[in-house]
């Protein structure tokens, strides 16, 4: 691994100072179109590269939460009354505003959670396209007309909003995940309240500026801990919960929503396989593997976290992957780097313990496997490649959520697919092969929601994102993503109000039970 050649001390001095303008976001909530100082307690927000406190995350009070819910439901009624065209134009304006905000949003996101500035800027760009996409698709289809069951009648369905949607976000992609959810929810006619991660609160509050031209109360932000999320979830006046995070929290939300039959969208982790077959172009596959495992310091739900490599090319693939990983530049995300720090000391300590446990179970470190010696501050960990990995190791069967590529040797595609499907998760799966038959076998066999053939980790606004098994329920993006946020209402009209004697009372004697009397 390459530590950035920029002087660590001068870099820290240059970028550690908190821009004064960010103070307007510290300790705030965003309710009814304005930032307000919260009356609740607060938590420190710490830059993971410098370990400096850069702001405060408010913990919204019950009164602030209830106020936001009431404002959302009031605003939603007016939002649904305007035309689909007007809603689309207003959402396109949000996307244009985001484009202007891209540099500031990207910088703040990097300061809050550590990812390289390029990745933060990309995240804003993906958010823009998602909101533009939903602005149009929501007015493209708002129901269907059916062939009537009775001649002369008119049968059709219409799509209606759910009401107030709560978006509970993780730290790793707070901007784009909100855009996926809020873009669809708003386009469908809903109001949105977002509960951001405690570690990316100021970024989410800054993001609210893109929505200030929408009706007051339509989009609001309530920072805080799990108690804030649960009050929003438990409220009878919220109508859907969209959650991205861990399994335990996702299960708690599902259980809370069940008594109300409240709709949920839950994405709760992944453990994606990455298969490499002998026909693959190994140089390209190794680059793809390095990216799929190490993007955002491995803190991605769709990260490649278990590698199944055919024995014929195992040694060569490992050699190439180690070369790619060792060339990665590690450092502060505001410098010229490829890999930033992990989001928190707790995350780095957990991941470090995961690597050490894999070593104790017999894995061998091919590269990485430790904290960078030259990084005196910051929660950095070297991107790691592990070999001599066996399918039963804990690191293979759980989500490591960090920069690691554990590589298992397999003898056939059949073995790779069998091992890939052993996971309790089923978000995505990858395969590198130039054989069409192997591609099709993998596509059909992998028990996942998404398959990438020679193209890891891509998203498409028009295609559904989501998984199976313990990954969660529901889909984001695409038409499926939009329908998560809509009710379907069936309508049947008889314009003549004619008697429907073919099934009304009184029943014809000829249709009675044979032998009936009276």
Short mmCIF file of C-alpha atoms in Angstrom, two decimals:
data_model
loop_
_atom_site.label_atom_id
_atom_site.label_comp_id
_atom_site.label_asym_id
_atom_site.label_seq_id
_atom_site.Cartn_x
_atom_site.Cartn_y
_atom_site.Cartn_z
CA UNK A 1 0.00 0.00 0.00
CA UNK A 2 1.13 3.52 -0.72
CA UNK A 3 0.69 6.14 1.96
CA UNK A 4 0.13 9.55 0.38
CA UNK A 5 3.45 11.30 -0.13
CA UNK A 6 1.94 14.60 0.95
CA UNK A 7 3.43 15.61 4.29
CA UNK A 8 1.05 14.18 6.88
CA UNK A 9 1.55 17.15 9.19
CA UNK A 10 1.11 19.82 6.54
CA UNK A 11 -1.93 18.02 5.14
CA UNK A 12 -3.52 17.87 8.57
CA UNK A 13 -2.81 21.54 9.15
CA UNK A 14 -4.20 22.46 5.76
CA UNK A 15 -7.55 20.69 5.91
CA UNK A 16 -8.31 20.09 9.57
CA UNK A 17 -9.72 23.56 10.23
CA UNK A 18 -13.51 23.45 10.22
CA UNK A 19 -15.00 25.93 7.77
CA UNK A 20 -17.01 28.38 9.90
CA UNK A 21 -20.06 28.03 7.65
CA UNK A 22 -20.52 24.44 8.82
CA UNK A 23 -21.40 25.74 12.26
CA UNK A 24 -24.85 26.57 10.96
CA UNK A 25 -25.46 22.82 10.64
CA UNK A 26 -24.06 21.73 14.00
CA UNK A 27 -26.64 20.70 16.58
CA UNK A 28 -29.56 21.51 14.28
CA UNK A 29 -32.78 19.89 13.10
CA UNK A 30 -34.53 20.79 9.83
CA UNK A 31 -38.27 21.27 10.34
CA UNK A 32 -40.81 23.12 8.17
CA UNK A 33 -38.19 24.36 5.74
CA UNK A 34 -35.74 25.82 8.27
CA UNK A 35 -32.78 24.84 10.43
CA UNK A 36 -33.53 25.09 14.16
CA UNK A 37 -31.27 24.54 17.16
CA UNK A 38 -32.42 21.30 18.76
CA UNK A 39 -33.54 21.35 22.36
CA UNK A 40 -32.18 17.85 22.91
CA UNK A 41 -28.81 16.35 23.79
CA UNK A 42 -26.05 16.01 21.22
CA UNK A 43 -23.19 13.77 20.09
CA UNK A 44 -19.77 14.71 18.74
CA UNK A 45 -19.17 14.40 15.00
CA UNK A 46 -15.54 13.38 14.45
CA UNK A 47 -13.52 13.61 11.24
CA UNK A 48 -12.23 10.02 10.83
CA UNK A 49 -9.04 11.18 9.11
CA UNK A 50 -7.97 13.74 11.69
CA UNK A 51 -9.93 12.66 14.78
CA UNK A 52 -10.96 16.29 15.25
CA UNK A 53 -14.46 17.13 16.47
CA UNK A 54 -16.07 19.03 13.59
CA UNK A 55 -19.60 19.48 14.88
CA UNK A 56 -22.47 18.16 16.91
CA UNK A 57 -25.22 15.72 16.00
CA UNK A 58 -28.44 16.76 17.71
CA UNK A 59 -30.74 14.13 19.17
CA UNK A 60 -34.19 15.35 18.20
CA UNK A 61 -36.66 15.57 21.08
CA UNK A 62 -40.08 13.89 21.10
CA UNK A 63 -41.70 17.31 20.68
CA UNK A 64 -39.53 18.08 17.65
CA UNK A 65 -40.35 14.69 16.15
CA UNK A 66 -44.09 15.13 16.65
CA UNK A 67 -43.95 18.63 15.20
CA UNK A 68 -42.17 17.36 12.08
CA UNK A 69 -44.66 14.51 11.60
CA UNK A 70 -47.62 16.90 11.84
CA UNK A 71 -46.00 19.30 9.37
CA UNK A 72 -45.24 16.47 6.95
CA UNK A 73 -48.79 15.19 6.87
CA UNK A 74 -50.17 18.68 6.35
CA UNK A 75 -47.73 19.46 3.55
CA UNK A 76 -48.27 16.13 1.83
CA UNK A 77 -51.95 16.85 1.22
CA UNK A 78 -51.12 19.97 -0.77
CA UNK A 79 -48.26 18.29 -2.61
CA UNK A 80 -50.57 15.54 -3.86
CA UNK A 81 -53.10 18.09 -5.13
CA UNK A 82 -50.76 19.66 -7.68
CA UNK A 83 -50.30 18.13 -11.11
CA UNK A 84 -47.79 15.39 -11.85
CA UNK A 85 -46.14 17.74 -14.33
CA UNK A 86 -45.62 20.42 -11.68
CA UNK A 87 -44.20 17.89 -9.24
CA UNK A 88 -41.81 16.70 -11.95
CA UNK A 89 -40.64 20.23 -12.71
CA UNK A 90 -40.02 20.93 -9.03
CA UNK A 91 -38.02 17.72 -8.66
CA UNK A 92 -35.92 18.58 -11.71
CA UNK A 93 -35.19 21.90 -9.98
CA UNK A 94 -33.99 19.93 -6.93
CA UNK A 95 -31.61 18.01 -9.19
CA UNK A 96 -30.25 21.25 -10.67
CA UNK A 97 -29.74 22.64 -7.18
CA UNK A 98 -27.83 19.50 -6.21
CA UNK A 99 -25.52 20.00 -9.16
CA UNK A 100 -24.61 23.46 -7.88
CA UNK A 101 -24.10 22.07 -4.37
CA UNK A 102 -21.93 19.15 -5.48
CA UNK A 103 -18.50 20.51 -4.38
CA UNK A 104 -19.68 21.59 -0.92
CA UNK A 105 -21.67 18.41 -0.31
CA UNK A 106 -18.76 16.23 -1.43
CA UNK A 107 -16.27 18.02 0.81
CA UNK A 108 -18.49 17.81 3.88
CA UNK A 109 -19.28 14.13 3.26
CA UNK A 110 -15.56 13.38 3.06
CA UNK A 111 -14.91 15.29 6.26
CA UNK A 112 -17.70 13.46 8.08
CA UNK A 113 -17.18 9.85 6.99
CA UNK A 114 -13.79 9.72 5.27
CA UNK A 115 -14.33 8.49 1.72
CA UNK A 116 -12.15 10.05 -1.02
CA UNK A 117 -13.53 13.30 -2.41
CA UNK A 118 -13.94 11.71 -5.85
CA UNK A 119 -16.26 9.08 -4.38
CA UNK A 120 -18.24 11.75 -2.52
CA UNK A 121 -18.62 13.83 -5.70
CA UNK A 122 -19.70 10.72 -7.61
CA UNK A 123 -22.34 10.05 -4.98
CA UNK A 124 -23.86 13.49 -5.54
CA UNK A 125 -23.83 12.89 -9.30
CA UNK A 126 -25.67 9.58 -8.90
CA UNK A 127 -28.24 11.34 -6.72
CA UNK A 128 -28.93 13.90 -9.44
CA UNK A 129 -29.70 11.26 -12.06
CA UNK A 130 -31.92 9.30 -9.67
CA UNK A 131 -34.08 12.33 -8.85
CA UNK A 132 -34.34 13.29 -12.53
CA UNK A 133 -35.32 9.71 -13.36
CA UNK A 134 -38.11 9.57 -10.79
CA UNK A 135 -39.37 13.01 -11.74
CA UNK A 136 -40.28 11.58 -15.15
CA UNK A 137 -41.21 7.95 -14.46
CA UNK A 138 -43.79 8.93 -11.84
CA UNK A 139 -45.88 10.73 -14.46
CA UNK A 140 -45.23 8.15 -17.13
CA UNK A 141 -47.47 5.58 -15.46
CA UNK A 142 -50.02 6.34 -12.76
CA UNK A 143 -52.33 3.36 -13.18
CA UNK A 144 -53.79 1.02 -15.80
CA UNK A 145 -56.97 0.53 -17.77
CA UNK A 146 -58.37 -3.01 -17.81
CA UNK A 147 -60.71 -4.81 -20.12
CA UNK A 148 -64.01 -4.59 -18.18
CA UNK A 149 -65.59 -7.69 -16.71
CA UNK A 150 -69.00 -6.32 -17.74
CA UNK A 151 -69.68 -4.83 -21.15
CA UNK A 152 -70.04 -1.05 -21.12
CA UNK A 153 -68.27 -0.55 -17.80
CA UNK A 154 -64.93 1.22 -17.26
CA UNK A 155 -62.39 -0.58 -15.05
CA UNK A 156 -59.02 0.95 -14.16
CA UNK A 157 -56.53 1.45 -11.34
CA UNK A 158 -54.87 4.58 -10.01
CA UNK A 159 -51.70 5.04 -7.97
CA UNK A 160 -51.86 7.09 -4.77
CA UNK A 161 -49.22 8.11 -2.21
CA UNK A 162 -48.82 6.42 1.14
CA UNK A 163 -48.57 9.66 3.14
CA UNK A 164 -45.44 10.39 5.17
CA UNK A 165 -42.37 8.24 4.46
CA UNK A 166 -39.52 7.93 6.96
CA UNK A 167 -36.05 7.35 5.51
CA UNK A 168 -33.52 5.93 8.01
CA UNK A 169 -30.06 6.20 6.51
CA UNK A 170 -26.63 4.61 7.07
CA UNK A 171 -23.35 6.50 7.05
CA UNK A 172 -21.78 4.97 3.96
CA UNK A 173 -24.00 6.46 1.19
CA UNK A 174 -26.22 9.03 2.89
CA UNK A 175 -26.76 11.24 -0.15
CA UNK A 176 -27.52 8.73 -2.88
CA UNK A 177 -29.62 6.43 -0.72
CA UNK A 178 -31.72 9.40 0.32
CA UNK A 179 -32.06 10.42 -3.33
CA UNK A 180 -33.22 6.93 -4.28
CA UNK A 181 -35.85 6.91 -1.55
CA UNK A 182 -36.89 10.56 -1.46
CA UNK A 183 -36.86 10.86 -5.25
CA UNK A 184 -39.34 7.99 -5.57
CA UNK A 185 -41.40 8.97 -2.53
CA UNK A 186 -41.78 12.62 -3.54
CA UNK A 187 -42.50 11.79 -7.15
CA UNK A 188 -45.24 9.46 -5.92
CA UNK A 189 -46.79 12.29 -3.91
CA UNK A 190 -45.49 11.58 -0.40
CA UNK A 191 -43.79 13.71 2.24
CA UNK A 192 -40.43 12.56 3.59
CA UNK A 193 -38.73 12.72 6.97
CA UNK A 194 -35.10 11.58 7.05
CA UNK A 195 -33.29 10.27 10.12
CA UNK A 196 -29.61 10.39 9.11
CA UNK A 197 -26.72 8.44 10.57
CA UNK A 198 -25.15 10.14 13.56
CA UNK A 199 -21.88 10.08 11.59
CA UNK A 200 -23.17 11.95 8.52
CA UNK A 201 -25.71 14.30 10.06
CA UNK A 202 -24.29 17.61 8.85
CA UNK A 203 -24.06 16.29 5.28
CA UNK A 204 -27.75 15.36 5.36
CA UNK A 205 -28.71 18.71 6.88
CA UNK A 206 -26.75 20.48 4.15
CA UNK A 207 -28.55 18.33 1.58
CA UNK A 208 -31.86 19.80 2.76
CA UNK A 209 -30.96 23.07 1.03
CA UNK A 210 -31.66 21.38 -2.30
CA UNK A 211 -35.31 20.89 -1.26
CA UNK A 212 -36.11 24.34 0.14
CA UNK A 213 -38.15 25.37 -2.91
CA UNK A 214 -40.59 22.56 -2.19
CA UNK A 215 -43.55 23.19 0.13
CA UNK A 216 -42.59 23.79 3.76
CA UNK A 217 -42.61 20.54 5.74
CA UNK A 218 -42.51 18.27 2.70
CA UNK A 219 -38.89 17.22 3.30
CA UNK A 220 -37.51 17.36 6.86
CA UNK A 221 -34.45 16.06 8.71
CA UNK A 222 -34.42 14.81 12.30
CA UNK A 223 -30.92 13.79 13.44
CA UNK A 224 -30.39 11.53 16.40
CA UNK A 225 -29.80 8.04 17.69
CA UNK A 226 -31.95 4.91 17.56
CA UNK A 227 -34.57 6.45 19.85
CA UNK A 228 -35.40 9.01 17.17
CA UNK A 229 -35.76 6.32 14.53
CA UNK A 230 -38.01 4.22 16.72
CA UNK A 231 -40.33 7.12 17.60
CA UNK A 232 -40.72 7.85 13.90
CA UNK A 233 -41.29 4.16 13.21
CA UNK A 234 -43.79 3.65 16.02
CA UNK A 235 -45.90 6.71 15.21
CA UNK A 236 -49.34 5.95 13.76
CA UNK A 237 -48.96 9.11 11.68
CA UNK A 238 -46.04 7.85 9.57
CA UNK A 239 -46.96 5.48 6.79
CA UNK A 240 -43.80 3.77 5.53
CA UNK A 241 -40.27 3.13 6.79
CA UNK A 242 -37.38 2.86 4.36
CA UNK A 243 -34.34 1.53 6.22
CA UNK A 244 -30.77 0.69 5.25
CA UNK A 245 -28.48 -0.75 7.91
CA UNK A 246 -27.82 -3.87 9.96
CA UNK A 247 -29.93 -6.98 10.35
CA UNK A 248 -30.82 -6.49 14.02
CA UNK A 249 -32.02 -2.92 13.48
CA UNK A 250 -33.94 -3.95 10.37
CA UNK A 251 -35.68 -6.72 12.30
CA UNK A 252 -36.59 -4.29 15.08
CA UNK A 253 -38.15 -1.91 12.56
CA UNK A 254 -40.09 -4.72 10.87
CA UNK A 255 -41.42 -5.87 14.24
CA UNK A 256 -42.44 -2.34 15.16
CA UNK A 257 -44.27 -1.86 11.87
CA UNK A 258 -46.04 -5.23 11.91
CA UNK A 259 -48.88 -4.34 14.36
CA UNK A 260 -49.86 -1.42 12.10
CA UNK A 261 -49.22 -3.35 8.86
CA UNK A 262 -47.03 -0.37 8.02
CA UNK A 263 -45.14 -0.78 4.78
CA UNK A 264 -41.38 -1.28 5.01
CA UNK A 265 -38.41 -1.20 2.64
CA UNK A 266 -35.46 -2.88 4.36
CA UNK A 267 -31.94 -3.41 3.04
CA UNK A 268 -30.00 -5.09 5.82
CA UNK A 269 -26.50 -6.06 4.70
CA UNK A 270 -24.89 -8.26 2.10
CA UNK A 271 -22.05 -10.73 1.69
CA UNK A 272 -21.52 -10.75 -2.05
CA UNK A 273 -19.55 -13.50 -3.79
CA UNK A 274 -17.02 -12.82 -6.56
CA UNK A 275 -16.25 -15.77 -8.85
CA UNK A 276 -13.27 -15.85 -11.22
CA UNK A 277 -13.05 -18.55 -13.89
CA UNK A 278 -10.08 -19.55 -16.10
CA UNK A 279 -11.45 -17.84 -19.22
CA UNK A 280 -11.52 -14.43 -17.51
CA UNK A 281 -9.04 -11.69 -18.56
CA UNK A 282 -7.14 -11.83 -15.27
CA UNK A 283 -5.64 -8.35 -15.37
CA UNK A 284 -9.11 -6.83 -15.77
CA UNK A 285 -10.62 -9.23 -13.23
CA UNK A 286 -7.97 -8.27 -10.67
CA UNK A 287 -8.66 -4.56 -11.16
CA UNK A 288 -12.39 -5.22 -10.86
CA UNK A 289 -11.82 -7.26 -7.72
CA UNK A 290 -9.71 -4.56 -6.08
CA UNK A 291 -12.42 -2.01 -6.76
CA UNK A 292 -15.28 -4.28 -5.69
CA UNK A 293 -13.60 -5.13 -2.39
CA UNK A 294 -11.99 -1.81 -1.47
CA UNK A 295 -14.42 0.89 -2.69
CA UNK A 296 -15.29 3.22 0.20
CA UNK A 297 -12.79 1.30 2.34
CA UNK A 298 -14.97 -1.79 1.89
CA UNK A 299 -17.89 -0.12 3.65
CA UNK A 300 -20.42 -0.93 0.92
CA UNK A 301 -23.37 -3.30 1.18
CA UNK A 302 -22.59 -4.60 -2.32
CA UNK A 303 -18.85 -5.02 -1.68
CA UNK A 304 -17.33 -8.24 -2.95
CA UNK A 305 -16.60 -9.97 0.36
CA UNK A 306 -15.90 -13.59 -0.61
CA UNK A 307 -13.80 -14.58 -3.60
CA UNK A 308 -14.08 -17.99 -5.23
CA UNK A 309 -11.22 -18.40 -7.70
CA UNK A 310 -10.67 -21.45 -9.90
CA UNK A 311 -7.58 -23.41 -8.97
CA UNK A 312 -6.14 -23.17 -12.50
CA UNK A 313 -5.67 -19.42 -12.20
CA UNK A 314 -5.71 -18.97 -8.42
CA UNK A 315 -2.01 -18.18 -7.93
CA UNK A 316 -1.83 -15.78 -10.87
CA UNK A 317 -5.01 -13.99 -9.85
CA UNK A 318 -3.75 -13.55 -6.28
CA UNK A 319 -0.47 -12.15 -7.62
CA UNK A 320 -2.28 -9.63 -9.81
CA UNK A 321 -4.75 -8.65 -7.10
CA UNK A 322 -1.97 -8.06 -4.58
CA UNK A 323 -0.24 -5.80 -7.12
CA UNK A 324 -3.44 -3.78 -7.56
CA UNK A 325 -4.09 -3.47 -3.83
CA UNK A 326 -0.51 -2.54 -2.97
CA UNK A 327 -0.68 0.31 -5.47
CA UNK A 328 -3.64 1.94 -3.70
CA UNK A 329 -2.91 5.28 -2.04
CA UNK A 330 -4.16 5.61 1.53
CA UNK A 331 -4.78 8.88 3.31
CA UNK A 332 -7.13 11.73 4.05
CA UNK A 333 -9.99 11.70 1.56
CA UNK A 334 -9.35 15.37 0.75
CA UNK A 335 -5.89 14.50 -0.55
CA UNK A 336 -5.02 12.60 -3.77
CA UNK A 337 -5.86 9.13 -2.47
CA UNK A 338 -7.80 6.00 -3.37
CA UNK A 339 -8.60 4.78 0.14
CA UNK A 340 -9.66 6.91 3.09
CA UNK A 341 -10.12 5.94 6.74
CA UNK A 342 -12.86 3.78 8.16
CA UNK A 343 -15.77 5.79 9.53
CA UNK A 344 -15.07 5.42 13.26
CA UNK A 345 -12.66 4.01 15.79
CA UNK A 346 -15.29 1.41 16.67
CA UNK A 347 -15.57 0.30 13.04
CA UNK A 348 -11.80 0.06 12.66
CA UNK A 349 -11.45 -1.91 15.90
CA UNK A 350 -14.25 -4.30 14.89
CA UNK A 351 -12.72 -4.86 11.47
CA UNK A 352 -9.23 -5.33 12.92
CA UNK A 353 -10.62 -8.01 15.21
CA UNK A 354 -12.28 -9.67 12.21
CA UNK A 355 -8.95 -9.89 10.36
CA UNK A 356 -7.12 -11.20 13.41
CA UNK A 357 -9.81 -13.83 13.92
CA UNK A 358 -9.48 -14.96 10.28
CA UNK A 359 -5.74 -15.33 10.80
CA UNK A 360 -6.35 -17.39 13.93
CA UNK A 361 -8.57 -19.67 11.85
CA UNK A 362 -5.77 -20.27 9.34
CA UNK A 363 -5.92 -17.45 6.79
CA UNK A 364 -2.63 -15.99 5.54
CA UNK A 365 -2.11 -12.29 4.87
CA UNK A 366 -0.91 -11.77 1.29
CA UNK A 367 -0.83 -7.99 1.80
CA UNK A 368 -2.16 -5.46 4.29
CA UNK A 369 -3.54 -6.85 7.51
CA UNK A 370 -2.54 -3.97 9.76
CA UNK A 371 -2.81 -0.26 10.48
CA UNK A 372 -0.52 1.92 8.34
CA UNK A 373 2.62 2.60 10.38
CA UNK A 374 2.93 6.16 9.09
CA UNK A 375 -0.63 7.23 9.99
CA UNK A 376 -0.34 8.63 13.50
CA UNK A 377 -3.92 9.88 13.52
CA UNK A 378 -7.08 8.73 11.80
CA UNK A 379 -8.90 5.40 11.67
CA UNK A 380 -6.97 3.90 8.78
CA UNK A 381 -6.50 0.23 7.95
CA UNK A 382 -4.50 -1.20 5.08
CA UNK A 383 -6.51 -2.88 2.32
CA UNK A 384 -5.99 -6.58 2.88
CA UNK A 385 -5.82 -9.73 0.76
CA UNK A 386 -6.19 -13.07 2.56
CA UNK A 387 -5.24 -16.45 1.08
CA UNK A 388 -5.44 -20.01 2.45
CA UNK A 389 -9.07 -19.16 3.19
CA UNK A 390 -11.53 -22.00 3.71
CA UNK A 391 -15.30 -21.82 3.10
CA UNK A 392 -16.18 -22.40 6.75
CA UNK A 393 -14.20 -19.44 8.10
CA UNK A 394 -16.22 -16.76 9.84
CA UNK A 395 -14.88 -14.01 7.57
CA UNK A 396 -16.42 -15.80 4.59
CA UNK A 397 -19.80 -16.38 6.19
CA UNK A 398 -20.34 -12.98 7.79
CA UNK A 399 -20.19 -9.43 6.47
CA UNK A 400 -16.70 -8.02 7.25
CA UNK A 401 -17.67 -4.52 6.04
CA UNK A 402 -14.11 -3.38 5.56
CA UNK A 403 -11.25 -3.40 3.03
CA UNK A 404 -10.56 -7.12 2.62
CA UNK A 405 -10.58 -9.74 -0.11
CA UNK A 406 -10.63 -13.31 1.35
CA UNK A 407 -9.86 -15.74 -1.48
CA UNK A 408 -11.12 -19.34 -1.54
CA UNK A 409 -9.75 -21.88 -4.04
CA UNK A 410 -12.39 -23.86 -5.98
CA UNK A 411 -12.17 -26.67 -8.51
CA UNK A 412 -15.22 -25.88 -10.65
CA UNK A 413 -18.00 -23.40 -11.34
CA UNK A 414 -20.39 -25.82 -9.69
CA UNK A 415 -18.39 -25.65 -6.44
CA UNK A 416 -18.17 -21.85 -6.64
CA UNK A 417 -21.93 -21.48 -7.10
CA UNK A 418 -22.69 -23.95 -4.33
CA UNK A 419 -20.47 -22.03 -1.92
CA UNK A 420 -21.81 -18.68 -3.10
CA UNK A 421 -25.36 -19.73 -2.23
CA UNK A 422 -24.46 -20.88 1.30
CA UNK A 423 -24.69 -17.33 2.64
CA UNK A 424 -27.61 -16.10 4.72
CA UNK A 425 -27.51 -12.95 2.58
CA UNK A 426 -28.48 -12.53 -1.06
CA UNK A 427 -27.85 -8.99 -2.25
CA UNK A 428 -25.55 -9.27 -5.28
CA UNK A 429 -23.13 -11.64 -6.97
CA UNK A 430 -20.21 -11.26 -9.40
CA UNK A 431 -18.59 -13.50 -11.95
CA UNK A 432 -15.69 -12.96 -14.35
CA UNK A 433 -15.76 -15.30 -17.33
CA UNK A 434 -15.69 -15.03 -21.10
CA UNK A 435 -17.81 -18.16 -21.57
CA UNK A 436 -21.47 -17.57 -22.26
CA UNK A 437 -22.53 -20.89 -20.75
CA UNK A 438 -20.78 -20.06 -17.46
CA UNK A 439 -22.36 -16.63 -17.42
CA UNK A 440 -25.85 -18.03 -17.89
CA UNK A 441 -25.35 -20.75 -15.28
CA UNK A 442 -24.27 -18.13 -12.74
CA UNK A 443 -27.12 -15.76 -13.60
CA UNK A 444 -29.69 -18.51 -13.13
CA UNK A 445 -28.11 -20.20 -10.11
CA UNK A 446 -27.05 -17.31 -7.85
CA UNK A 447 -29.62 -16.69 -5.12
CA UNK A 448 -29.28 -12.91 -5.18
CA UNK A 449 -31.15 -9.83 -6.33
CA UNK A 450 -28.45 -8.63 -8.74
CA UNK A 451 -25.77 -10.32 -10.84
CA UNK A 452 -22.78 -8.55 -12.36
CA UNK A 453 -21.02 -10.39 -15.19
CA UNK A 454 -17.60 -8.81 -15.82
CA UNK A 455 -18.89 -5.46 -14.49
CA UNK A 456 -18.87 -5.28 -10.67
CA UNK A 457 -20.96 -2.92 -8.54
CA UNK A 458 -22.78 -0.98 -11.26
CA UNK A 459 -26.22 0.52 -10.59
CA UNK A 460 -28.87 1.62 -13.06
CA UNK A 461 -31.58 4.11 -12.08
CA UNK A 462 -34.02 2.21 -14.29
CA UNK A 463 -33.26 -1.22 -12.80
CA UNK A 464 -34.27 -2.58 -9.38
CA UNK A 465 -31.76 -2.68 -6.52
CA UNK A 466 -32.28 -5.15 -3.67
CA UNK A 467 -31.78 -8.70 -2.51
CA UNK A 468 -33.10 -11.88 -0.98
CA UNK A 469 -32.83 -13.85 2.25
CA UNK A 470 -31.59 -11.85 5.26
CA UNK A 471 -30.63 -8.95 3.01
CA UNK A 472 -34.14 -7.58 3.45
CA UNK A 473 -37.36 -6.92 1.56
CA UNK A 474 -38.36 -4.59 -1.24
CA UNK A 475 -36.56 -2.90 -4.11
CA UNK A 476 -35.18 0.55 -4.76
CA UNK A 477 -34.77 2.17 -8.20
CA UNK A 478 -36.72 1.34 -11.32
CA UNK A 479 -40.48 1.03 -11.57
CA UNK A 480 -40.42 -1.43 -8.67
CA UNK A 481 -38.77 1.21 -6.51
CA UNK A 482 -41.46 3.74 -7.31
CA UNK A 483 -44.29 1.34 -6.49
CA UNK A 484 -42.86 0.78 -3.01
CA UNK A 485 -44.13 4.27 -2.21
CA UNK A 486 -47.62 4.01 -3.76
CA UNK A 487 -50.99 2.46 -3.04
CA UNK A 488 -52.92 0.90 -5.92
CA UNK A 489 -56.66 1.61 -6.02
CA UNK A 490 -59.01 -0.32 -8.31
CA UNK A 491 -61.96 1.62 -9.79
CA UNK A 492 -65.01 0.12 -11.58
CA UNK A 493 -67.62 2.42 -13.16
CA UNK A 494 -70.96 1.65 -14.75
CA UNK A 495 -71.80 4.92 -16.56
CA UNK A 496 -75.43 3.85 -17.05
CA UNK A 497 -76.04 2.63 -13.46
CA UNK A 498 -77.88 -0.34 -14.99
CA UNK A 499 -79.33 -3.17 -12.89
CA UNK A 500 -76.83 -6.02 -12.73
CA UNK A 501 -79.36 -8.79 -12.77
CA UNK A 502 -76.85 -11.40 -13.82
CA UNK A 503 -75.75 -11.62 -10.17
CA UNK A 504 -78.02 -9.44 -8.02
CA UNK A 505 -80.99 -10.50 -5.90
CA UNK A 506 -83.40 -12.06 -6.43
CA UNK A 507 -81.60 -15.16 -7.70
CA UNK A 508 -83.23 -16.97 -10.58
CA UNK A 509 -85.09 -20.15 -9.65
CA UNK A 510 -83.26 -21.93 -12.46
CA UNK A 511 -79.97 -21.40 -10.62
CA UNK A 512 -81.14 -22.86 -7.32
CA UNK A 513 -80.08 -26.27 -6.02
CA UNK A 514 -81.80 -29.00 -8.01
CA UNK A 515 -84.86 -30.19 -6.11
CA UNK A 516 -85.10 -27.04 -3.99
CA UNK A 517 -88.62 -26.07 -2.90
CA UNK A 518 -90.32 -22.89 -1.73
#
